[in-house]
Short mmCIF file of C-alpha atoms in Angstrom, two decimals:
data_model
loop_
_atom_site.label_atom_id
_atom_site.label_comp_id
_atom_site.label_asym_id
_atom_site.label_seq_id
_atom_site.Cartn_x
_atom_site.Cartn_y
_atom_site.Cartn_z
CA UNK A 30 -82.47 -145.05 -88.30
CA UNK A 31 -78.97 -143.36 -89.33
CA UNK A 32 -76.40 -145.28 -90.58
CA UNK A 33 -72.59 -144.51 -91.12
CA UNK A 34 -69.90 -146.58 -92.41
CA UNK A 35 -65.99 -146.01 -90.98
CA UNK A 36 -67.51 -144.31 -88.34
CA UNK A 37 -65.48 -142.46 -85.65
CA UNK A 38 -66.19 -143.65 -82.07
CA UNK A 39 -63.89 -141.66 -80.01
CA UNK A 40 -66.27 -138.74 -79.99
CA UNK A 41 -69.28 -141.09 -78.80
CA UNK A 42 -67.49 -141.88 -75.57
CA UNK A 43 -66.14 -139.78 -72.65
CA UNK A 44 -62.47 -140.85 -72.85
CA UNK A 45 -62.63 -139.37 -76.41
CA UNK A 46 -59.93 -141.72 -77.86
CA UNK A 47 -60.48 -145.36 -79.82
CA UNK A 48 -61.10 -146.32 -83.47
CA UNK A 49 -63.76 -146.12 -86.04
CA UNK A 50 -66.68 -148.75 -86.09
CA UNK A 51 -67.32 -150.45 -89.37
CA UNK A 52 -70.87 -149.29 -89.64
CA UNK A 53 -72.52 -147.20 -87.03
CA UNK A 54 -76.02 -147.58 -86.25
CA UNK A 55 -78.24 -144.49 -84.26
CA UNK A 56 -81.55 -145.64 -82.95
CA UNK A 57 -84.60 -143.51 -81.65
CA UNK A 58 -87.37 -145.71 -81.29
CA UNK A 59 -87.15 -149.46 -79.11
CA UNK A 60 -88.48 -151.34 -82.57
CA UNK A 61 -85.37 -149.24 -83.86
CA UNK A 62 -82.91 -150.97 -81.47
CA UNK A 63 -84.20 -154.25 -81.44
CA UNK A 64 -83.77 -154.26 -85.56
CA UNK A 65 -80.81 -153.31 -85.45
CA UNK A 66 -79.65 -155.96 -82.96
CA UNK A 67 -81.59 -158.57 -84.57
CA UNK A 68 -80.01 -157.74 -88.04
CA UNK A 69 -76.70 -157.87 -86.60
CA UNK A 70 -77.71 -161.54 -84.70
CA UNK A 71 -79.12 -162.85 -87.70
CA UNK A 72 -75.80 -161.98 -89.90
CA UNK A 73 -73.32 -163.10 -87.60
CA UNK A 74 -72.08 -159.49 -87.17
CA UNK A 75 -70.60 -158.62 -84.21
CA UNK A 76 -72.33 -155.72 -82.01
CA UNK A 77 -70.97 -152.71 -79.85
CA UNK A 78 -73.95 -150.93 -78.23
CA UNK A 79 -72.95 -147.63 -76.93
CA UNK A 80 -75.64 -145.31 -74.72
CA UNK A 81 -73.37 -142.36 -73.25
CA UNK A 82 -69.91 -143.88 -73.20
CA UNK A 83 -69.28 -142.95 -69.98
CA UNK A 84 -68.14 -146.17 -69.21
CA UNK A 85 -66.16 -147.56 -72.34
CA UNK A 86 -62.77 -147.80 -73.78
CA UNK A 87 -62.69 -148.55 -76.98
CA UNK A 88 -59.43 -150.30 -78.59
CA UNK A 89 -57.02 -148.09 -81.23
CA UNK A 90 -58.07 -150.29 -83.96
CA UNK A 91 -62.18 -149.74 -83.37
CA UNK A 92 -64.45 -151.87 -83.94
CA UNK A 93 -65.23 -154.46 -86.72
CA UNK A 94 -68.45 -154.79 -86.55
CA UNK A 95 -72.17 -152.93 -86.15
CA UNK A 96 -72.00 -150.59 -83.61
CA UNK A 97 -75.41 -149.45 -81.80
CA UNK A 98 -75.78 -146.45 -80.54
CA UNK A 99 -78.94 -146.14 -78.63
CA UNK A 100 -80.54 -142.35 -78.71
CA UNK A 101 -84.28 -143.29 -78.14
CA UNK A 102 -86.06 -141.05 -76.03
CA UNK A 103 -88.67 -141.46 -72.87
CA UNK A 104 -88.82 -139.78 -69.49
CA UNK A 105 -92.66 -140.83 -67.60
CA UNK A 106 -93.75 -140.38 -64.48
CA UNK A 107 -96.76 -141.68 -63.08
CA UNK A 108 -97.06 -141.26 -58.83
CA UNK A 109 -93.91 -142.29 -57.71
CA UNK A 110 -93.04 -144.33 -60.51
CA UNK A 111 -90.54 -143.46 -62.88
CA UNK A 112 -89.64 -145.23 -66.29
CA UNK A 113 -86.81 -144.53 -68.63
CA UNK A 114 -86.12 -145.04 -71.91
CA UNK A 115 -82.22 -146.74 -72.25
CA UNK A 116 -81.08 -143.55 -74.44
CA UNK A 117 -82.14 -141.14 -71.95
CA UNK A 118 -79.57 -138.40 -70.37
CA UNK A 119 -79.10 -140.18 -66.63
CA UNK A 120 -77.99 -136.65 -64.98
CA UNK A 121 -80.62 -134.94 -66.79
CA UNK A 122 -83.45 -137.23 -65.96
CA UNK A 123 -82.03 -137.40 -62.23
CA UNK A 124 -82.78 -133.26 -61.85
CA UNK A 125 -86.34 -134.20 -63.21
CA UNK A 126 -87.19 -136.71 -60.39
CA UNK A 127 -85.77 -133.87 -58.17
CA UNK A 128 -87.84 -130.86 -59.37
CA UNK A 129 -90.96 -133.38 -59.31
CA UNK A 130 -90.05 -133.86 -55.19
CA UNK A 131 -89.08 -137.81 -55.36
CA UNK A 132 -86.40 -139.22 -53.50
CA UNK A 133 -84.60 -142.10 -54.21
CA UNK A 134 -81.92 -141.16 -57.10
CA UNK A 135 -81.10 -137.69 -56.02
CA UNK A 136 -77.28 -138.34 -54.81
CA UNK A 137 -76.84 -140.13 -58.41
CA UNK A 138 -76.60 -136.69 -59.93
CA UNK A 139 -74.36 -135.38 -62.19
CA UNK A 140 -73.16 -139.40 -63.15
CA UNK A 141 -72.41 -139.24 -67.17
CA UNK A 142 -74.05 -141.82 -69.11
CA UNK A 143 -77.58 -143.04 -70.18
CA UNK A 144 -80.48 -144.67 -67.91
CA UNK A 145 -79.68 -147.88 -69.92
CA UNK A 146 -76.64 -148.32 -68.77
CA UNK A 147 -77.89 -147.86 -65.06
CA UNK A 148 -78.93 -151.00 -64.40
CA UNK A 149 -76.24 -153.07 -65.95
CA UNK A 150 -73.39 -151.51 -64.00
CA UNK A 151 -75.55 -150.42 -60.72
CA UNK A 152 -74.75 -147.49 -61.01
CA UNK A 153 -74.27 -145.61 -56.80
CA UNK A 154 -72.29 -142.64 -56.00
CA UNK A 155 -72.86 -141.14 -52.11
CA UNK A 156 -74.65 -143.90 -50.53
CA UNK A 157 -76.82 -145.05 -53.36
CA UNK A 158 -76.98 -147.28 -56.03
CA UNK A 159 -79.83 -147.78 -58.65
CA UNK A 160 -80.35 -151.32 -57.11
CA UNK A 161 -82.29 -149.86 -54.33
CA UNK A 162 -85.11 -148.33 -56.44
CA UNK A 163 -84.86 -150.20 -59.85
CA UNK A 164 -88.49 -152.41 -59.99
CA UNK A 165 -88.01 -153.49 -63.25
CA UNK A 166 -85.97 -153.72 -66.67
CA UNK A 167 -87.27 -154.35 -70.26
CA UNK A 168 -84.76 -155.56 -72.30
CA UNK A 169 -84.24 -157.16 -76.13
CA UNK A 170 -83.08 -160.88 -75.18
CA UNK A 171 -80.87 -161.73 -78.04
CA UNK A 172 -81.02 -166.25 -76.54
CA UNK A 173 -84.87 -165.74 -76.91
CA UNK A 174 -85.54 -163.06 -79.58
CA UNK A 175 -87.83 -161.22 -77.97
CA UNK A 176 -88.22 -158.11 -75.50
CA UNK A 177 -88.55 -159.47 -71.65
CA UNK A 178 -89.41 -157.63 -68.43
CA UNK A 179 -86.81 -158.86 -65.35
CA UNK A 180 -87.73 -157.97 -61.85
CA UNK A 181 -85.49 -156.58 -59.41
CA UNK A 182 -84.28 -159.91 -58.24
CA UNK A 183 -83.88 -161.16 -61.70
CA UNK A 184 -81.42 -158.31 -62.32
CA UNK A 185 -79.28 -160.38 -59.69
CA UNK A 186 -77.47 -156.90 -58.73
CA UNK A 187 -74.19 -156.49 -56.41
CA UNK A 188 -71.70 -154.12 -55.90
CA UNK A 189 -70.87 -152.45 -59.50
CA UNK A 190 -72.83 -155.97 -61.04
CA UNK A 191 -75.59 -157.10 -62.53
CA UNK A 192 -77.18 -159.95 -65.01
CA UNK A 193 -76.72 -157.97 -67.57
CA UNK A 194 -73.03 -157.48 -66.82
CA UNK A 195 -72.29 -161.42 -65.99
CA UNK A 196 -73.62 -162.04 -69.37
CA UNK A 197 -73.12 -158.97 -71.60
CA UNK A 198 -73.81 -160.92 -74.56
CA UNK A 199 -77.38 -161.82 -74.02
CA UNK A 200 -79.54 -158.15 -73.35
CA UNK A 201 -79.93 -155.44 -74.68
CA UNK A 202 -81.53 -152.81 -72.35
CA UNK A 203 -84.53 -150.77 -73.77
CA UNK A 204 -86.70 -149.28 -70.82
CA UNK A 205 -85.73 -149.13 -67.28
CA UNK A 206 -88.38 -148.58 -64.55
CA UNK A 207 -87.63 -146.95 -60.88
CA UNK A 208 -89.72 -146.98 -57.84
CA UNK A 209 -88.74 -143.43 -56.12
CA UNK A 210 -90.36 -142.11 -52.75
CA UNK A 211 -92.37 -138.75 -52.00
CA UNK A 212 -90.77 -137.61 -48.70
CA UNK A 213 -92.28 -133.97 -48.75
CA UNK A 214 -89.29 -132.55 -50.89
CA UNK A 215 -86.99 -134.16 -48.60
CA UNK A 216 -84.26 -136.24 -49.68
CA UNK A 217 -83.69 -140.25 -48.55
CA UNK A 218 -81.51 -140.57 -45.60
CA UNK A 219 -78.07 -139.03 -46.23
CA UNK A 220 -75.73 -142.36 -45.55
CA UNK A 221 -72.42 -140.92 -47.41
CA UNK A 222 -70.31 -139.48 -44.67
CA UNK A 223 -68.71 -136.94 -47.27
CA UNK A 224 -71.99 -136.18 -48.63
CA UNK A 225 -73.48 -135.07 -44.92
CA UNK A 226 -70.53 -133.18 -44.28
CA UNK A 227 -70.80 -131.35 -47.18
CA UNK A 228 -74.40 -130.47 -46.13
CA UNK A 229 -73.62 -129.81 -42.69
CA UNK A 230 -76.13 -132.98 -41.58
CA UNK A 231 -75.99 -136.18 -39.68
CA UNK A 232 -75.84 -139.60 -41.68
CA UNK A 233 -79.28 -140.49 -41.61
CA UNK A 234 -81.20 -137.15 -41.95
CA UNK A 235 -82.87 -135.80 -44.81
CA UNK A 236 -82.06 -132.86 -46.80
CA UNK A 237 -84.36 -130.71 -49.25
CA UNK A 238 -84.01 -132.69 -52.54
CA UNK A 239 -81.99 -129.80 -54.49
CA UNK A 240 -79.91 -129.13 -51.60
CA UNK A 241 -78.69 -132.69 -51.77
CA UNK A 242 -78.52 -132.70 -55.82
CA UNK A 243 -75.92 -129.42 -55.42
CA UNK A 244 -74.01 -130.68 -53.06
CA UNK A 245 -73.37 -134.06 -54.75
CA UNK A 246 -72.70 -132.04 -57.89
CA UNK A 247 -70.26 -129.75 -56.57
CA UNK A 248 -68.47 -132.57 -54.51
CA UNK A 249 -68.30 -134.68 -57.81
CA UNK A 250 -66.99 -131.12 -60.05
CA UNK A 251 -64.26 -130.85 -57.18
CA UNK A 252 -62.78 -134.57 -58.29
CA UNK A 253 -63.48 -133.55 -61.94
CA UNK A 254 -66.14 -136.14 -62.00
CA UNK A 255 -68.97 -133.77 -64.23
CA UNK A 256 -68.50 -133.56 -67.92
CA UNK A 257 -66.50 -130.14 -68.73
CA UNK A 258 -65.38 -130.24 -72.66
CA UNK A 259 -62.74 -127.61 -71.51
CA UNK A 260 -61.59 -129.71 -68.37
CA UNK A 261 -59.30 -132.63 -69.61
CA UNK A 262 -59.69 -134.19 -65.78
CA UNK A 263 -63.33 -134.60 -67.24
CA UNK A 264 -62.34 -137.09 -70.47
CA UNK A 265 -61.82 -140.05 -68.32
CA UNK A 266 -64.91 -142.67 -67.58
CA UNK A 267 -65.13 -141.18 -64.03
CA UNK A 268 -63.63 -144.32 -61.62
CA UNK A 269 -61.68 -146.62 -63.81
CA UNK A 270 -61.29 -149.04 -60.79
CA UNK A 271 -63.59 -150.66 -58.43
CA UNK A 272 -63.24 -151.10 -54.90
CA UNK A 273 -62.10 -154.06 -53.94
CA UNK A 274 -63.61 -155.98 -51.52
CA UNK A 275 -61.53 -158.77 -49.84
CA UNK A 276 -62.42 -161.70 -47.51
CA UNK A 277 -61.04 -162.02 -44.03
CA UNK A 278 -58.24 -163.88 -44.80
CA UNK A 279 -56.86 -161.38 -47.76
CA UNK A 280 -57.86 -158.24 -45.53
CA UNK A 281 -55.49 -159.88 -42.75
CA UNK A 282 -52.96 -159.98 -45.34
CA UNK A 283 -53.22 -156.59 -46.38
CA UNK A 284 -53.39 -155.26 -43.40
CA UNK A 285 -50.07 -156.70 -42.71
CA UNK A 286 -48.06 -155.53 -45.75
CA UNK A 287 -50.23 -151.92 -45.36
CA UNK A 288 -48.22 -151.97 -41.81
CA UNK A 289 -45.09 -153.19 -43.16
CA UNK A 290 -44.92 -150.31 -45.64
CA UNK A 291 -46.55 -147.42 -44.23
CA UNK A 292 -45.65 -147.63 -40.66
CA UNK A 293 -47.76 -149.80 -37.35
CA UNK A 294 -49.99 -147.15 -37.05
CA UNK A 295 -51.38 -147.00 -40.27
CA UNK A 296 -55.10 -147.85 -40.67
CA UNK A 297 -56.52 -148.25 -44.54
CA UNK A 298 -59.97 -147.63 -45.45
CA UNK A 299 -62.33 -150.46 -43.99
CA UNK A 300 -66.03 -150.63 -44.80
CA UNK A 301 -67.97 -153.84 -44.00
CA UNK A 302 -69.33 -155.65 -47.63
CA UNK A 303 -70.75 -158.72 -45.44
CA UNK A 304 -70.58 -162.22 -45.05
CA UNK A 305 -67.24 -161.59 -43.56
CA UNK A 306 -65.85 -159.33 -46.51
CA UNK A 307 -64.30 -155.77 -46.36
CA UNK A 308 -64.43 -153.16 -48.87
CA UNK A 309 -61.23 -150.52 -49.31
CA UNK A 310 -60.14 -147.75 -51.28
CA UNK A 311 -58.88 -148.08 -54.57
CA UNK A 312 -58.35 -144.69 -54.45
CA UNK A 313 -56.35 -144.77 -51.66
CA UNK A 314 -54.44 -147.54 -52.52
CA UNK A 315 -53.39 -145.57 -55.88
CA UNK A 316 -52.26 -142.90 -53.95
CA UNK A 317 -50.10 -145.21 -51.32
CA UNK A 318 -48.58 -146.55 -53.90
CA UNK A 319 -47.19 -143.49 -55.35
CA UNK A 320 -49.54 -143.07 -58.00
CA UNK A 321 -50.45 -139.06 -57.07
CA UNK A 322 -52.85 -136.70 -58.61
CA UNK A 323 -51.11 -135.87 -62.30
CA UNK A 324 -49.13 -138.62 -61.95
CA UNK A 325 -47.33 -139.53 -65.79
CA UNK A 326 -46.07 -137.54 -68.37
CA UNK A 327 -47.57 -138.38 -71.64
CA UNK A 328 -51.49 -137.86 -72.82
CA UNK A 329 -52.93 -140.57 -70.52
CA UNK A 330 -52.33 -139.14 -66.56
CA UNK A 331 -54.52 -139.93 -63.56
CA UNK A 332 -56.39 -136.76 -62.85
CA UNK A 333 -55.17 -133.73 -60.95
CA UNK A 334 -58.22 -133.81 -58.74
CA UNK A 335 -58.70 -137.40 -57.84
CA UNK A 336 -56.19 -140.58 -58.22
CA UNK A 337 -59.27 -142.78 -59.28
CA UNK A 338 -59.92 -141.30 -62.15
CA UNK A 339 -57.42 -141.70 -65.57
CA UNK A 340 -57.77 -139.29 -68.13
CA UNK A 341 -56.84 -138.05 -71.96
CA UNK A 342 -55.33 -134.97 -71.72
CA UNK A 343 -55.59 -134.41 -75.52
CA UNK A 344 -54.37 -136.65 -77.74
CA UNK A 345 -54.14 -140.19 -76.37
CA UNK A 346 -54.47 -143.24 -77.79
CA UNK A 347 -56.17 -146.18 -76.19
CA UNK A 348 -52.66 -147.53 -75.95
CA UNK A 349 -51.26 -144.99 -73.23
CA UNK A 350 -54.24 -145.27 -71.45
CA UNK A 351 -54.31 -148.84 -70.68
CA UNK A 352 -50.42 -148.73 -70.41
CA UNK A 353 -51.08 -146.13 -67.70
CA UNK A 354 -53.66 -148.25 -65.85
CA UNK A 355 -51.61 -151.63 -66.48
CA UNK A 356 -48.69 -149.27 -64.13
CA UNK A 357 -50.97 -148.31 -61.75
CA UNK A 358 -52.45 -152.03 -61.14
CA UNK A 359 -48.65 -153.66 -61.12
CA UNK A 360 -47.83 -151.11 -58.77
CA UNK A 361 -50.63 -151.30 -56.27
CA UNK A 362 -50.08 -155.12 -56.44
CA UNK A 363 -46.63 -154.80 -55.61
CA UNK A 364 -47.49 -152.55 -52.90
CA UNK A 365 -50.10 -153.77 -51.02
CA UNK A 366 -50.52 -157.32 -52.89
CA UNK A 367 -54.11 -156.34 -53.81
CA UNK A 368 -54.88 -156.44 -57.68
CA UNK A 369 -57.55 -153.80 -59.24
CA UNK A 370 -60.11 -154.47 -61.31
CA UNK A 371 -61.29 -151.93 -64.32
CA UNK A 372 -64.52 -150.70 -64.41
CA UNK A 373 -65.15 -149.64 -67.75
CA UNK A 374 -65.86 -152.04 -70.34
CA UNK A 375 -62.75 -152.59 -72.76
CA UNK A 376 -63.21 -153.01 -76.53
CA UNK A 377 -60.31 -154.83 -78.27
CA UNK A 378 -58.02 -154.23 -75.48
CA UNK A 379 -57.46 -155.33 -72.12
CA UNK A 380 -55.79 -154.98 -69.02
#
């Protein structure tokens, strides 16, 4: 187990800005991770566990504290059954399941990050989400000092949510298992409309699994959504806001001020989320809003190939980033009277 002290994060996450850590912490094995977690616990020290840090912003000042990184290593396959270890490559493992012929994950390619993490933001790009094929999660549970197993239902997922999420305190994920389907090459149903246009298809046909996995991959490289060092659109945490999904009442009310600003005619996004909720754009509130592609002018901008998406163009600090996304939430509030939620998790900082 390595160990650093004054450690530099920034390079451990995709945003590529934030402080050092206090002590640093790389585990390869799960009786790795759960020492290190229980050594923190048992101190009092607080604990940052990082897997890819595709999804993290961490604050100017770092982090006082240990922080975890999880690097351990495990990609089986038995039938159709696929487990993970947490530090595994997610894209990477994703063009496994695909050269082995199993459907189920296939449209999740190219997503930065580790398998841990997975599971504890349900993870879906193109009409899937790890929810849908996620059996079961092993995880360290710091309350009970010991490694558990949760079932599907236990993992209590919804949209961008999870257990582990509501109560980020508790687990620490070590192994995450997947029930995937063999479908004779062929992929699961296409649902994403912009994913079966891009393959020329019908929502609810199947696709050869690679033909899928390239499509999604150049459709996510076109809104600078896979990991280019030389591509500053690429240091961002992909989406940095979720969808959000309003009841009747608050859709009504949106509608209306949509109308009042953007003409009678104009329709925004509407997806049904049930029990009499509606999911929109956040992307295309951002851009309504007058947040466009490029929009600022300092080292934090929203990306030149997709408004969702806020980026380091070399050189930020934590500081313009959030004061970038703190804009682009006042504004889009102002707008439309619908307030954005971050999806990344923030590290001594907020919104």
């Amino acid at each position: 187990m390595q160990e650093l002290h004054d450690a530099p994060l920034a390079p451990l996450t995709t945003f590529r800005l934030g402080g050092p850590a206090t002590r640093l912490v790389t585990a390869t094995t799960d009786a790795e991770v759960i020492a290190a977690v229980r050594a923190a616990d048992d101190s009092g020290t607080p604990l940052l566990v990082i897997g890819g840090g595709s999804n993290l912003v961490i604050g100017d000042k770092g982090f006082d504290g240990t922080a975890l990184r999880i690097a351990t290593t495990g990609f089986e396959l038995r039938g159709t059954t696929l487990e993970l270890a947490a530090g595994e490559v997610w894209t990477d493992a994703v063009a496994r399941t695909v050269e082995a012929g199993l459907a189920g994950i296939e449209c999740l390619a190219g997503i930065p990050g580790s398998a841990g993490a997975t599971p504890i933001q349900n993870v879906g790009a193109y009409g899937q989400e790890v929810s849908a094929t996620v059996t079961e999660v092993v995880a360290y549970d710091r309350r009970a000092g010991e490694a558990v197993t949760l079932t599907n239902a236990e993992c209590a997922f919804s949209y961008r949510h999870s257990r582990f999420k509501a109560d980020p305190e508790r687990y620490v994920v070590l192994r995450v298992r997947f029930g995937l389907e063999d479908a004779g090459g062929l992929s699961a149903p296409v649902r994403y409309a912009e994913a079966a246009r891009a393959l020329g298809v019908e929502p609810g046909d199947r696709v050869p699994l690679a033909e899928v996995r390239e499509a999604v991959l150049k459709l996510r490289a076109g809104k600078g959504m896979v990991l280019d060092p030389e591509d500053h659109d690429t240091w961002s945490a992909g989406s940095f806001f979720t969808n959000p999904i309003l009841t009747d009442e608050q859709f009504a009310a949106f509608h209306a001020r949509v109308r009042e600003r953007l003409g009678d005619a104009a329709e925004p996004p509407a997806y049904p989320a049930g029990d009499g909720r509606t999911k929109t754009s956040a992307a295309w509130l951002i851009d309504k809003a007058g947040f466009t592609k490029g929009y600022g002018s300092g080292a934090a901008r929203i990306s030149t190939k997709h408004t969702l998406a806020l980026t380091n163009r070399g050189g930020a600090t934590a500081e313009d980033l959030l004061a970038l996304a703190r804009e682009v939430v006042a504004g889009v509030r102002e707008a439309f009277g619908v307030t954005l939620v971050n999806e990344p998790v923030t590290v001594g900082v907020s919104l």
